[in-house]
PDB file of C-alpha atoms in Angstrom:
ATOM      1  CA  UNK A 304       0.000   0.000   0.000  1.00  0.00           C
ATOM      2  CA  UNK A 305       2.811   2.384   0.844  1.00  0.00           C
ATOM      3  CA  UNK A 306       4.399   1.705  -2.546  1.00  0.00           C
ATOM      4  CA  UNK A 307       1.236   2.752  -4.404  1.00  0.00           C
ATOM      5  CA  UNK A 308       0.962   5.999  -2.462  1.00  0.00           C
ATOM      6  CA  UNK A 309       4.644   6.930  -2.817  1.00  0.00           C
ATOM      7  CA  UNK A 310       5.100  10.132  -4.805  1.00  0.00           C
ATOM      8  CA  UNK A 311       1.419  11.035  -4.832  1.00  0.00           C
ATOM      9  CA  UNK A 312       0.854  14.621  -3.753  1.00  0.00           C
ATOM     10  CA  UNK A 313      -2.554  15.358  -2.265  1.00  0.00           C
ATOM     11  CA  UNK A 314      -4.254  18.478  -3.518  1.00  0.00           C
ATOM     12  CA  UNK A 315      -4.792  21.381  -1.202  1.00  0.00           C
ATOM     13  CA  UNK A 316      -8.222  21.856  -2.831  1.00  0.00           C
ATOM     14  CA  UNK A 317     -10.010  19.552  -5.280  1.00  0.00           C
ATOM     15  CA  UNK A 318     -13.744  20.223  -5.342  1.00  0.00           C
ATOM     16  CA  UNK A 319     -16.799  21.016  -7.427  1.00  0.00           C
ATOM     17  CA  UNK A 320     -17.958  24.610  -7.084  1.00  0.00           C
ATOM     18  CA  UNK A 321     -21.512  25.640  -7.953  1.00  0.00           C
ATOM     19  CA  UNK A 322     -22.004  29.116  -9.344  1.00  0.00           C
ATOM     20  CA  UNK A 323     -24.981  31.049 -10.701  1.00  0.00           C
ATOM     21  CA  UNK A 324     -24.078  32.749 -13.968  1.00  0.00           C
ATOM     22  CA  UNK A 325     -26.570  34.380 -16.301  1.00  0.00           C
ATOM     23  CA  UNK A 326     -29.396  33.102 -14.125  1.00  0.00           C
ATOM     24  CA  UNK A 327     -28.289  29.485 -14.633  1.00  0.00           C
ATOM     25  CA  UNK A 328     -26.811  27.068 -12.115  1.00  0.00           C
ATOM     26  CA  UNK A 329     -23.374  26.178 -13.478  1.00  0.00           C
ATOM     27  CA  UNK A 330     -20.416  24.317 -12.004  1.00  0.00           C
ATOM     28  CA  UNK A 331     -16.686  23.999 -12.295  1.00  0.00           C
ATOM     29  CA  UNK A 332     -14.040  21.836 -10.707  1.00  0.00           C
ATOM     30  CA  UNK A 333     -11.386  23.747  -8.769  1.00  0.00           C
ATOM     31  CA  UNK A 334      -7.925  22.244  -8.353  1.00  0.00           C
ATOM     32  CA  UNK A 335      -5.365  24.038  -6.176  1.00  0.00           C
ATOM     33  CA  UNK A 336      -2.107  22.151  -5.495  1.00  0.00           C
ATOM     34  CA  UNK A 337      -0.228  22.314  -2.206  1.00  0.00           C
ATOM     35  CA  UNK A 338       2.578  24.405  -3.688  1.00  0.00           C
ATOM     36  CA  UNK A 339       0.462  27.235  -5.132  1.00  0.00           C
ATOM     37  CA  UNK A 340       2.106  30.634  -4.681  1.00  0.00           C
ATOM     38  CA  UNK A 341       0.727  34.171  -4.488  1.00  0.00           C
ATOM     39  CA  UNK A 342      -0.112  35.635  -7.905  1.00  0.00           C
ATOM     40  CA  UNK A 343      -0.460  32.106  -9.299  1.00  0.00           C
ATOM     41  CA  UNK A 344      -1.433  31.478 -12.908  1.00  0.00           C
ATOM     42  CA  UNK A 345      -5.034  30.332 -13.389  1.00  0.00           C
ATOM     43  CA  UNK A 346      -5.511  27.792 -16.178  1.00  0.00           C
ATOM     44  CA  UNK A 347      -9.028  27.315 -17.559  1.00  0.00           C
ATOM     45  CA  UNK A 348      -9.293  23.817 -19.046  1.00  0.00           C
ATOM     46  CA  UNK A 349     -12.335  23.507 -21.319  1.00  0.00           C
ATOM     47  CA  UNK A 350     -13.573  20.070 -22.298  1.00  0.00           C
ATOM     48  CA  UNK A 351     -14.461  19.298 -25.886  1.00  0.00           C
ATOM     49  CA  UNK A 352     -17.873  18.650 -27.392  1.00  0.00           C
ATOM     50  CA  UNK A 353     -19.749  15.916 -25.543  1.00  0.00           C
ATOM     51  CA  UNK A 354     -17.204  16.084 -22.715  1.00  0.00           C
ATOM     52  CA  UNK A 355     -17.368  17.004 -19.062  1.00  0.00           C
ATOM     53  CA  UNK A 356     -15.372  18.730 -16.326  1.00  0.00           C
ATOM     54  CA  UNK A 357     -13.531  15.493 -15.494  1.00  0.00           C
ATOM     55  CA  UNK A 358     -12.136  14.759 -18.959  1.00  0.00           C
ATOM     56  CA  UNK A 359      -8.867  16.734 -18.940  1.00  0.00           C
ATOM     57  CA  UNK A 360      -8.269  16.442 -15.239  1.00  0.00           C
ATOM     58  CA  UNK A 361      -5.392  13.911 -14.865  1.00  0.00           C
ATOM     59  CA  UNK A 362      -2.945  15.598 -17.247  1.00  0.00           C
ATOM     60  CA  UNK A 363      -3.629  19.174 -16.129  1.00  0.00           C
ATOM     61  CA  UNK A 364      -3.532  18.390 -12.415  1.00  0.00           C
ATOM     62  CA  UNK A 365      -0.184  16.611 -12.654  1.00  0.00           C
ATOM     63  CA  UNK A 366       1.318  19.657 -14.390  1.00  0.00           C
ATOM     64  CA  UNK A 367      -0.342  21.956 -11.821  1.00  0.00           C
ATOM     65  CA  UNK A 368       1.263  19.894  -9.047  1.00  0.00           C
ATOM     66  CA  UNK A 369       4.679  20.277 -10.676  1.00  0.00           C
ATOM     67  CA  UNK A 370       4.395  23.971 -11.547  1.00  0.00           C
ATOM     68  CA  UNK A 371       2.195  25.331  -8.731  1.00  0.00           C
ATOM     69  CA  UNK A 372      -0.710  26.815 -10.669  1.00  0.00           C
ATOM     70  CA  UNK A 373      -4.487  26.676 -10.165  1.00  0.00           C
ATOM     71  CA  UNK A 374      -6.690  24.851 -12.671  1.00  0.00           C
ATOM     72  CA  UNK A 375     -10.440  25.160 -13.190  1.00  0.00           C
ATOM     73  CA  UNK A 376     -12.502  22.729 -15.260  1.00  0.00           C
ATOM     74  CA  UNK A 377     -15.825  24.374 -16.195  1.00  0.00           C
ATOM     75  CA  UNK A 378     -18.799  22.218 -17.170  1.00  0.00           C
ATOM     76  CA  UNK A 379     -20.269  23.163 -20.532  1.00  0.00           C
ATOM     77  CA  UNK A 380     -23.983  23.501 -21.162  1.00  0.00           C
ATOM     78  CA  UNK A 381     -26.068  21.422 -23.520  1.00  0.00           C
ATOM     79  CA  UNK A 382     -25.744  23.160 -26.878  1.00  0.00           C
ATOM     80  CA  UNK A 383     -26.979  22.551 -30.405  1.00  0.00           C
ATOM     81  CA  UNK A 384     -24.052  20.940 -32.213  1.00  0.00           C
ATOM     82  CA  UNK A 385     -25.445  21.681 -35.655  1.00  0.00           C
ATOM     83  CA  UNK A 386     -22.710  19.937 -37.641  1.00  0.00           C
ATOM     84  CA  UNK A 387     -23.683  16.619 -36.076  1.00  0.00           C
ATOM     85  CA  UNK A 388     -27.402  17.470 -35.913  1.00  0.00           C
ATOM     86  CA  UNK A 389     -27.558  16.800 -32.184  1.00  0.00           C
ATOM     87  CA  UNK A 390     -27.514  18.423 -28.764  1.00  0.00           C
ATOM     88  CA  UNK A 391     -24.451  17.771 -26.644  1.00  0.00           C
ATOM     89  CA  UNK A 392     -22.358  19.417 -23.947  1.00  0.00           C
ATOM     90  CA  UNK A 393     -20.054  22.101 -25.216  1.00  0.00           C
ATOM     91  CA  UNK A 394     -19.365  25.795 -25.537  1.00  0.00           C
ATOM     92  CA  UNK A 395     -20.671  28.783 -27.478  1.00  0.00           C
ATOM     93  CA  UNK A 396     -17.576  29.505 -29.531  1.00  0.00           C
ATOM     94  CA  UNK A 397     -19.096  32.298 -31.624  1.00  0.00           C
ATOM     95  CA  UNK A 398     -16.353  34.744 -30.726  1.00  0.00           C
ATOM     96  CA  UNK A 399     -18.970  37.113 -29.347  1.00  0.00           C
ATOM     97  CA  UNK A 400     -19.805  37.989 -25.748  1.00  0.00           C
ATOM     98  CA  UNK A 401     -22.150  35.199 -24.625  1.00  0.00           C
ATOM     99  CA  UNK A 402     -23.263  33.139 -21.618  1.00  0.00           C
ATOM    100  CA  UNK A 403     -20.189  30.907 -21.701  1.00  0.00           C
ATOM    101  CA  UNK A 404     -17.775  33.844 -21.855  1.00  0.00           C
ATOM    102  CA  UNK A 405     -19.605  35.430 -18.929  1.00  0.00           C
ATOM    103  CA  UNK A 406     -19.456  32.108 -17.045  1.00  0.00           C
ATOM    104  CA  UNK A 407     -15.678  31.942 -17.460  1.00  0.00           C
ATOM    105  CA  UNK A 408     -15.363  35.547 -16.294  1.00  0.00           C
ATOM    106  CA  UNK A 409     -17.517  34.683 -13.251  1.00  0.00           C
ATOM    107  CA  UNK A 410     -15.228  31.713 -12.495  1.00  0.00           C
ATOM    108  CA  UNK A 411     -12.170  33.983 -12.579  1.00  0.00           C
ATOM    109  CA  UNK A 412     -13.832  36.392 -10.151  1.00  0.00           C
ATOM    110  CA  UNK A 413     -14.967  33.522  -7.927  1.00  0.00           C
ATOM    111  CA  UNK A 414     -11.447  32.053  -7.705  1.00  0.00           C
ATOM    112  CA  UNK A 415      -9.936  35.513  -7.152  1.00  0.00           C
ATOM    113  CA  UNK A 416     -12.077  35.928  -4.015  1.00  0.00           C
ATOM    114  CA  UNK A 417     -10.089  33.194  -2.277  1.00  0.00           C
ATOM    115  CA  UNK A 418      -6.725  33.092  -4.092  1.00  0.00           C
ATOM    116  CA  UNK A 419      -4.157  35.547  -5.354  1.00  0.00           C
ATOM    117  CA  UNK A 420      -4.124  34.895  -9.118  1.00  0.00           C
ATOM    118  CA  UNK A 421      -2.253  36.477 -12.006  1.00  0.00           C
ATOM    119  CA  UNK A 422      -5.005  38.042 -14.067  1.00  0.00           C
TER     120      UNK A 422
END
């Protein structure tokens, strides 16, 4: 058992955060490693179409542990993925100000309430 746990660094914070943005209940996963410093970088890791907030987690958290930055994994909404003629989880990537852009801005503000981040 000790062998399996050797080298594993427990996260200071690893939790799902619920947030109201644009009148909708949204969520993101917050990962803050033990070695996070003041004015830490904040990495926003967006999942792909039909993904979820857990999909990119292992790779990003291991790098966050090594480099000492905070990672957030927002959960996308169900959107019309017109190329595939279906609804799936994803992001409004229109390039315009929209609910998803405002959600990401709200996440940044939410994290900044508790941590010193490099904006």
